[in-house]
Structures are given as C-alpha cells and as structure tokens.
C-alpha cells in the first residue's frame, strides 16, 4: 500500500552535497534553488538527546572538531562551523537541529526524506525526540500552506519499528546498502512504503521484482546523469544525487 507517498525522480542528497555543505540549511536552500522538489538529510542524537542533522558519527570531516555527535551536547554542536570545510564562502553555516531543518523544508516547499541513523542503545530516544521535533516544527507552521510530505527512513529495523508504533501515519523507507534477502517480508512487517538501496546492488530483474511488490524504489547515490538515465529506464522511481541539477537537466532531456 502506498497511498500518501509520491517520490520524485530526483532527491537532493544531504541537501545538495555536491553544491553546498551537506546537511546544512544552506544546502537545503541550494537544493531548492537548483530545482529539487525533495531533499534527503541524516539525523543523529546529541549527547543531551537533541536530534541534529549530521551524516557522520564523528565531527572531524565536516567541522574539524574532535569527538562524536553522540557525546557532544547540542549547545557545542550548534557552535561549530559546518560550512567552511566545503568552501570558505559557507563559513558560519551550522549543524542544524532537526526542528530547524523541518521548518526550513516547509518554508521552501520541499518534500523531505529524514534518514534516522542507527543509534546503538538510543534508538527509542532518537525516534521519540525526532518525532517531537517534527511535531513542533509542523505545529509552528500551522495556518500556513500544508507541510510538504515527509518520509522517515533508516537502515535500522529497530528504528523503523519504533516509528511504525509511535507515528504509523508517517511513511517509512527501509535503507539498505545491499538489497537484503528478506526485503519483501521486512517491508511488509515494518509497513514500509519504499526501499532505498545503493546503486551497485541493483539489476533490472531486481528492480522489476521490487516494483512488482508495490514499493517505491529509490537508489543512492548517483551523480552521473547517464547512469541515472539507465536506472530510470529500469524503472527506478527516485535517485538520490549530490548534484540534483545535473540529473534534473538530464531528465528534461537537456543534459
Ligand atoms: O538515504 C540514502 C542515503 O543517504 C544513504 O546513504 O550514507 O549517504 O546516508 P548515506
Ligand atoms: Mg543519508
């Protein structure tokens, strides 16, 4: 069953990670300016339980700071520069809270795939606190145009199961680097509307199989427009890309 979800052919990966620092508000704005209708971003929990938008478990690559997201308080995370590493013109960009990111995509009219990263021993807190942050952001936008669609995804089945129990109305996606043997039964059990898999793990036969099960199929991460064209031909619904503009141009036939 996939009534409420409609995935677009291109989803900006971590915002538009090839064009602006990943998982920042500047990246979400850039994705919108490049024509993306949806973005994906990653969420982890700070030491004090705040859901923040961050891909890596450690801070080094995107902020230069030592330590881990999970052992650093939100106040410290919010003080780090998450933009300068990408380009000095993005200096001052911060690690956004999930609430700020949801408010931002709502303002921009972007659909959002919120990927909840595995949180050993803290899955329940990650889900509960993320759902609260989403609810706060949606409440704050009441009276304005309807919020754009949200899709919560994870590689963690514990996380997806908790989302299913606590917010069954939110569409869920199972993320896998390799298509798992039990993808069909797992998707049914977790009530997933979509399967998100890495590009090398797909074959035309596998795409047909997944599509015939009634799931949306999204593939990550593809930056070469010609390769994207092959996946669309196979029947893939949606492609995560760091350069959504390049894929959108190819989709329009002018790439
Ligand atoms: O959700 C799709 C994709 O983002 C998964 O890979 O490592 O970029 O989060 P990663
Ligand atoms: Mg991701």
Tab-separated table of C-alpha atoms and ligand atoms in Angstrom:
chain	number	residue	atom	x	y	z
A	1	UNK	CA	0.000	0.000	0.000
A	2	UNK	CA	1.465	3.403	-0.930
A	3	UNK	CA	-1.362	5.913	-0.873
A	4	UNK	CA	0.156	9.066	0.603
A	5	UNK	CA	3.635	8.970	-0.816
A	6	UNK	CA	4.785	10.070	-4.228
A	7	UNK	CA	8.539	10.128	-4.723
A	8	UNK	CA	10.058	12.367	-7.418
A	9	UNK	CA	12.676	11.191	-9.968
A	10	UNK	CA	15.423	13.186	-8.208
A	11	UNK	CA	16.060	13.756	-4.494
A	12	UNK	CA	18.831	16.121	-3.372
A	13	UNK	CA	21.243	14.012	-1.304
A	14	UNK	CA	22.142	15.553	2.086
A	15	UNK	CA	20.596	18.710	0.636
A	16	UNK	CA	22.703	19.135	-2.487
A	17	UNK	CA	26.005	17.799	-1.156
A	18	UNK	CA	27.971	18.495	-4.334
A	19	UNK	CA	26.910	22.139	-4.457
A	20	UNK	CA	26.775	23.251	-0.812
A	21	UNK	CA	27.911	21.817	2.521
A	22	UNK	CA	25.937	18.658	3.230
A	23	UNK	CA	23.208	18.612	5.838
A	24	UNK	CA	23.117	22.382	6.385
A	25	UNK	CA	20.312	24.883	5.909
A	26	UNK	CA	22.378	26.465	3.109
A	27	UNK	CA	22.371	23.065	1.416
A	28	UNK	CA	18.571	22.820	1.657
A	29	UNK	CA	18.205	26.310	0.183
A	30	UNK	CA	20.649	25.448	-2.602
A	31	UNK	CA	18.752	22.247	-3.429
A	32	UNK	CA	15.525	24.250	-3.769
A	33	UNK	CA	17.237	26.857	-5.979
A	34	UNK	CA	18.590	24.057	-8.185
A	35	UNK	CA	15.056	22.841	-8.804
A	36	UNK	CA	14.861	19.840	-6.466
A	37	UNK	CA	11.378	19.115	-5.116
A	38	UNK	CA	12.659	16.759	-2.398
A	39	UNK	CA	15.785	16.508	-0.266
A	40	UNK	CA	17.278	13.837	1.937
A	41	UNK	CA	19.171	14.542	5.154
A	42	UNK	CA	20.545	12.495	8.029
A	43	UNK	CA	19.718	12.720	11.713
A	44	UNK	CA	21.680	11.752	14.820
A	45	UNK	CA	21.225	12.372	18.524
A	46	UNK	CA	23.450	14.731	20.535
A	47	UNK	CA	24.729	13.746	23.978
A	48	UNK	CA	21.785	15.550	25.566
A	49	UNK	CA	19.224	13.961	23.279
A	50	UNK	CA	18.697	16.662	20.642
A	51	UNK	CA	18.166	15.352	17.088
A	52	UNK	CA	20.611	17.116	14.776
A	53	UNK	CA	21.225	16.976	11.041
A	54	UNK	CA	24.534	15.206	10.564
A	55	UNK	CA	25.772	12.282	8.493
A	56	UNK	CA	28.987	11.108	10.148
A	57	UNK	CA	29.078	9.795	13.717
A	58	UNK	CA	32.186	11.929	14.259
A	59	UNK	CA	32.656	15.687	13.878
A	60	UNK	CA	36.044	15.792	12.179
A	61	UNK	CA	35.250	15.709	8.455
A	62	UNK	CA	32.635	18.460	8.313
A	63	UNK	CA	33.545	20.667	11.288
A	64	UNK	CA	37.210	19.942	12.060
A	65	UNK	CA	36.333	19.449	15.742
A	66	UNK	CA	37.288	16.316	17.674
A	67	UNK	CA	34.743	13.936	19.187
A	68	UNK	CA	31.470	12.275	18.330
A	69	UNK	CA	27.990	13.694	17.786
A	70	UNK	CA	26.591	11.301	20.394
A	71	UNK	CA	28.946	12.502	23.143
A	72	UNK	CA	28.738	16.233	22.391
A	73	UNK	CA	25.976	18.450	23.830
A	74	UNK	CA	23.683	20.313	21.458
A	75	UNK	CA	24.990	23.702	22.569
A	76	UNK	CA	28.517	22.743	21.499
A	77	UNK	CA	27.325	21.186	18.235
A	78	UNK	CA	25.412	24.364	17.401
A	79	UNK	CA	28.574	26.432	17.894
A	80	UNK	CA	30.618	24.514	15.291
A	81	UNK	CA	31.251	25.682	11.748
A	82	UNK	CA	29.869	23.086	9.342
A	83	UNK	CA	30.315	25.115	6.167
A	84	UNK	CA	33.901	26.348	5.850
A	85	UNK	CA	35.325	22.859	5.152
A	86	UNK	CA	33.301	22.802	1.923
A	87	UNK	CA	34.093	26.327	0.777
A	88	UNK	CA	35.098	29.455	2.696
A	89	UNK	CA	32.018	31.212	1.309
A	90	UNK	CA	29.900	28.912	3.503
A	91	UNK	CA	31.768	29.790	6.724
A	92	UNK	CA	29.313	30.261	9.580
A	93	UNK	CA	26.911	27.515	8.490
A	94	UNK	CA	26.000	25.429	11.500
A	95	UNK	CA	24.789	21.909	12.238
A	96	UNK	CA	21.002	22.409	12.180
A	97	UNK	CA	18.588	20.948	14.678
A	98	UNK	CA	16.047	18.615	13.108
A	99	UNK	CA	13.346	21.116	14.038
A	100	UNK	CA	15.129	23.895	12.126
A	101	UNK	CA	15.607	21.639	9.106
A	102	UNK	CA	11.922	20.669	9.031
A	103	UNK	CA	10.897	24.322	9.354
A	104	UNK	CA	13.292	25.141	6.506
A	105	UNK	CA	11.979	22.486	4.090
A	106	UNK	CA	8.443	23.551	4.948
A	107	UNK	CA	9.272	27.170	4.106
A	108	UNK	CA	10.931	26.056	0.872
A	109	UNK	CA	8.081	23.699	-0.050
A	110	UNK	CA	10.439	20.726	-0.287
A	111	UNK	CA	9.489	17.148	0.455
A	112	UNK	CA	11.949	15.610	2.918
A	113	UNK	CA	13.379	12.166	3.421
A	114	UNK	CA	14.617	12.187	7.005
A	115	UNK	CA	17.143	9.371	7.425
A	116	UNK	CA	17.456	8.353	11.073
A	117	UNK	CA	20.942	6.968	11.526
A	118	UNK	CA	21.378	3.868	13.699
A	119	UNK	CA	21.827	4.804	17.359
A	120	UNK	CA	23.051	1.784	19.330
A	121	UNK	CA	21.274	1.737	22.681
A	122	UNK	CA	19.465	5.013	21.903
A	123	UNK	CA	17.045	4.037	19.139
A	124	UNK	CA	13.952	4.788	21.244
A	125	UNK	CA	15.248	8.229	22.239
A	126	UNK	CA	16.224	9.030	18.648
A	127	UNK	CA	12.748	8.182	17.388
A	128	UNK	CA	10.820	9.838	20.235
A	129	UNK	CA	12.850	13.035	20.150
A	130	UNK	CA	12.798	13.217	16.353
A	131	UNK	CA	9.021	12.790	16.245
A	132	UNK	CA	8.659	15.528	18.884
A	133	UNK	CA	10.901	17.863	16.870
A	134	UNK	CA	8.898	17.178	13.703
A	135	UNK	CA	5.618	17.776	15.547
A	136	UNK	CA	6.920	21.079	16.987
A	137	UNK	CA	8.016	22.293	13.556
A	138	UNK	CA	4.696	21.294	11.990
A	139	UNK	CA	2.742	22.996	14.820
A	140	UNK	CA	4.775	26.169	14.398
A	141	UNK	CA	3.765	26.265	10.726
A	142	UNK	CA	0.027	25.923	11.368
A	143	UNK	CA	-2.154	28.238	9.351
A	144	UNK	CA	0.360	28.360	6.518
A	145	UNK	CA	0.269	26.198	3.395
A	146	UNK	CA	0.130	22.461	4.197
A	147	UNK	CA	3.503	20.988	5.163
A	148	UNK	CA	5.319	19.183	2.360
A	149	UNK	CA	5.489	15.397	2.547
A	150	UNK	CA	7.864	13.628	4.893
A	151	UNK	CA	9.360	10.159	4.584
A	152	UNK	CA	11.268	8.673	7.514
A	153	UNK	CA	13.898	6.102	6.607
A	154	UNK	CA	16.611	4.069	8.266
A	155	UNK	CA	18.865	1.064	7.897
A	156	UNK	CA	17.828	0.189	11.449
A	157	UNK	CA	14.767	-2.018	11.685
A	158	UNK	CA	14.507	-1.214	15.384
A	159	UNK	CA	14.151	2.458	14.465
A	160	UNK	CA	11.609	1.788	11.710
A	161	UNK	CA	9.574	-0.421	14.008
A	162	UNK	CA	9.507	2.324	16.652
A	163	UNK	CA	8.361	4.874	14.043
A	164	UNK	CA	5.646	2.438	12.938
A	165	UNK	CA	4.371	2.100	16.512
A	166	UNK	CA	4.620	5.773	17.509
A	167	UNK	CA	3.683	7.539	14.258
A	168	UNK	CA	2.056	4.977	11.952
A	169	UNK	CA	0.775	7.777	9.739
A	170	UNK	CA	4.313	8.742	8.654
A	171	UNK	CA	5.529	6.866	5.567
A	172	UNK	CA	8.645	4.774	6.168
A	173	UNK	CA	11.511	3.636	3.943
A	174	UNK	CA	13.947	0.779	4.509
A	175	UNK	CA	17.526	1.757	3.606
A	176	UNK	CA	19.996	-0.983	2.645
A	177	UNK	CA	23.435	-0.890	1.101
A	178	UNK	CA	22.791	-4.320	-0.426
A	179	UNK	CA	19.274	-5.492	-1.134
A	180	UNK	CA	18.601	-7.779	1.827
A	181	UNK	CA	17.373	-11.322	1.166
A	182	UNK	CA	14.264	-10.667	3.244
A	183	UNK	CA	13.467	-7.217	1.756
A	184	UNK	CA	9.889	-8.211	0.947
A	185	UNK	CA	8.905	-9.604	4.366
A	186	UNK	CA	10.819	-6.825	6.174
A	187	UNK	CA	8.992	-4.147	4.183
A	188	UNK	CA	5.632	-5.724	4.987
A	189	UNK	CA	6.438	-6.210	8.682
A	190	UNK	CA	7.676	-2.640	9.103
A	191	UNK	CA	4.916	-1.197	6.932
A	192	UNK	CA	7.464	0.421	4.603
A	193	UNK	CA	6.312	2.291	1.524
A	194	UNK	CA	9.751	2.414	-0.056
A	195	UNK	CA	13.078	0.653	-0.367
A	196	UNK	CA	16.272	2.743	-0.706
A	197	UNK	CA	19.280	0.799	-1.951
A	198	UNK	CA	22.796	1.528	-3.174
A	199	UNK	CA	23.262	1.835	-6.916
A	200	UNK	CA	25.626	-1.158	-7.389
A	201	UNK	CA	23.181	-3.515	-5.701
A	202	UNK	CA	20.509	-3.167	-8.420
A	203	UNK	CA	19.890	-5.169	-11.579
A	204	UNK	CA	16.950	-4.805	-13.985
A	205	UNK	CA	15.479	-8.070	-12.640
A	206	UNK	CA	15.779	-6.867	-9.070
A	207	UNK	CA	14.083	-3.576	-9.956
A	208	UNK	CA	11.171	-5.457	-11.573
A	209	UNK	CA	10.820	-7.677	-8.522
A	210	UNK	CA	10.761	-4.755	-6.070
A	211	UNK	CA	8.391	-2.698	-8.210
A	212	UNK	CA	6.020	-5.612	-8.621
A	213	UNK	CA	5.816	-5.797	-4.818
A	214	UNK	CA	4.245	-2.319	-4.900
A	215	UNK	CA	7.133	-0.496	-3.225
A	216	UNK	CA	8.637	2.816	-4.224
A	217	UNK	CA	12.252	2.237	-5.186
A	218	UNK	CA	14.961	4.840	-4.570
A	219	UNK	CA	18.661	4.428	-5.358
A	220	UNK	CA	21.714	6.161	-3.865
A	221	UNK	CA	23.994	7.918	-4.713
A	222	UNK	CA	24.141	8.716	-8.447
A	223	UNK	CA	25.830	11.836	-9.810
A	224	UNK	CA	26.357	10.790	-13.433
A	225	UNK	CA	23.284	11.747	-15.488
A	226	UNK	CA	23.856	8.927	-18.000
A	227	UNK	CA	23.889	6.375	-15.217
A	228	UNK	CA	20.749	7.950	-13.780
A	229	UNK	CA	19.071	7.519	-17.173
A	230	UNK	CA	19.770	3.796	-17.054
A	231	UNK	CA	18.189	3.473	-13.610
A	232	UNK	CA	15.076	5.373	-14.738
A	233	UNK	CA	14.859	3.087	-17.775
A	234	UNK	CA	14.980	0.085	-15.472
A	235	UNK	CA	12.004	1.506	-13.571
A	236	UNK	CA	13.672	3.053	-10.515
A	237	UNK	CA	11.370	5.753	-9.155
A	238	UNK	CA	13.802	8.056	-7.461
A	239	UNK	CA	17.519	8.818	-7.417
A	240	UNK	CA	19.467	10.474	-4.599
A	241	UNK	CA	22.051	12.829	-6.048
A	242	UNK	CA	24.621	15.289	-4.723
A	243	UNK	CA	24.062	17.242	-7.962
A	244	UNK	CA	20.275	17.284	-8.355
A	245	UNK	CA	20.555	19.970	-11.047
A	246	UNK	CA	22.561	17.667	-13.340
A	247	UNK	CA	20.032	14.856	-13.055
A	248	UNK	CA	17.071	17.187	-13.434
A	249	UNK	CA	18.628	18.583	-16.640
A	250	UNK	CA	19.086	15.031	-17.938
A	251	UNK	CA	15.503	14.240	-17.010
A	252	UNK	CA	14.326	17.224	-19.045
A	253	UNK	CA	16.394	15.910	-21.948
A	254	UNK	CA	18.870	18.753	-21.997
A	255	UNK	CA	21.709	17.159	-20.027
B	1	LIG	O1	19.264	7.606	2.391
B	1	LIG	C1	20.033	7.342	1.265
B	1	LIG	C2	21.495	7.606	1.516
B	1	LIG	O2	21.628	8.865	2.104
B	1	LIG	C3	22.116	6.570	2.403
B	1	LIG	O3	23.494	6.727	2.483
B	1	LIG	O4	25.449	7.195	3.854
B	1	LIG	O5	24.562	8.968	2.357
B	1	LIG	O6	23.331	8.344	4.418
B	1	LIG	P1	24.237	7.876	3.322
B	2	LIG	MG1	21.571	9.553	4.147
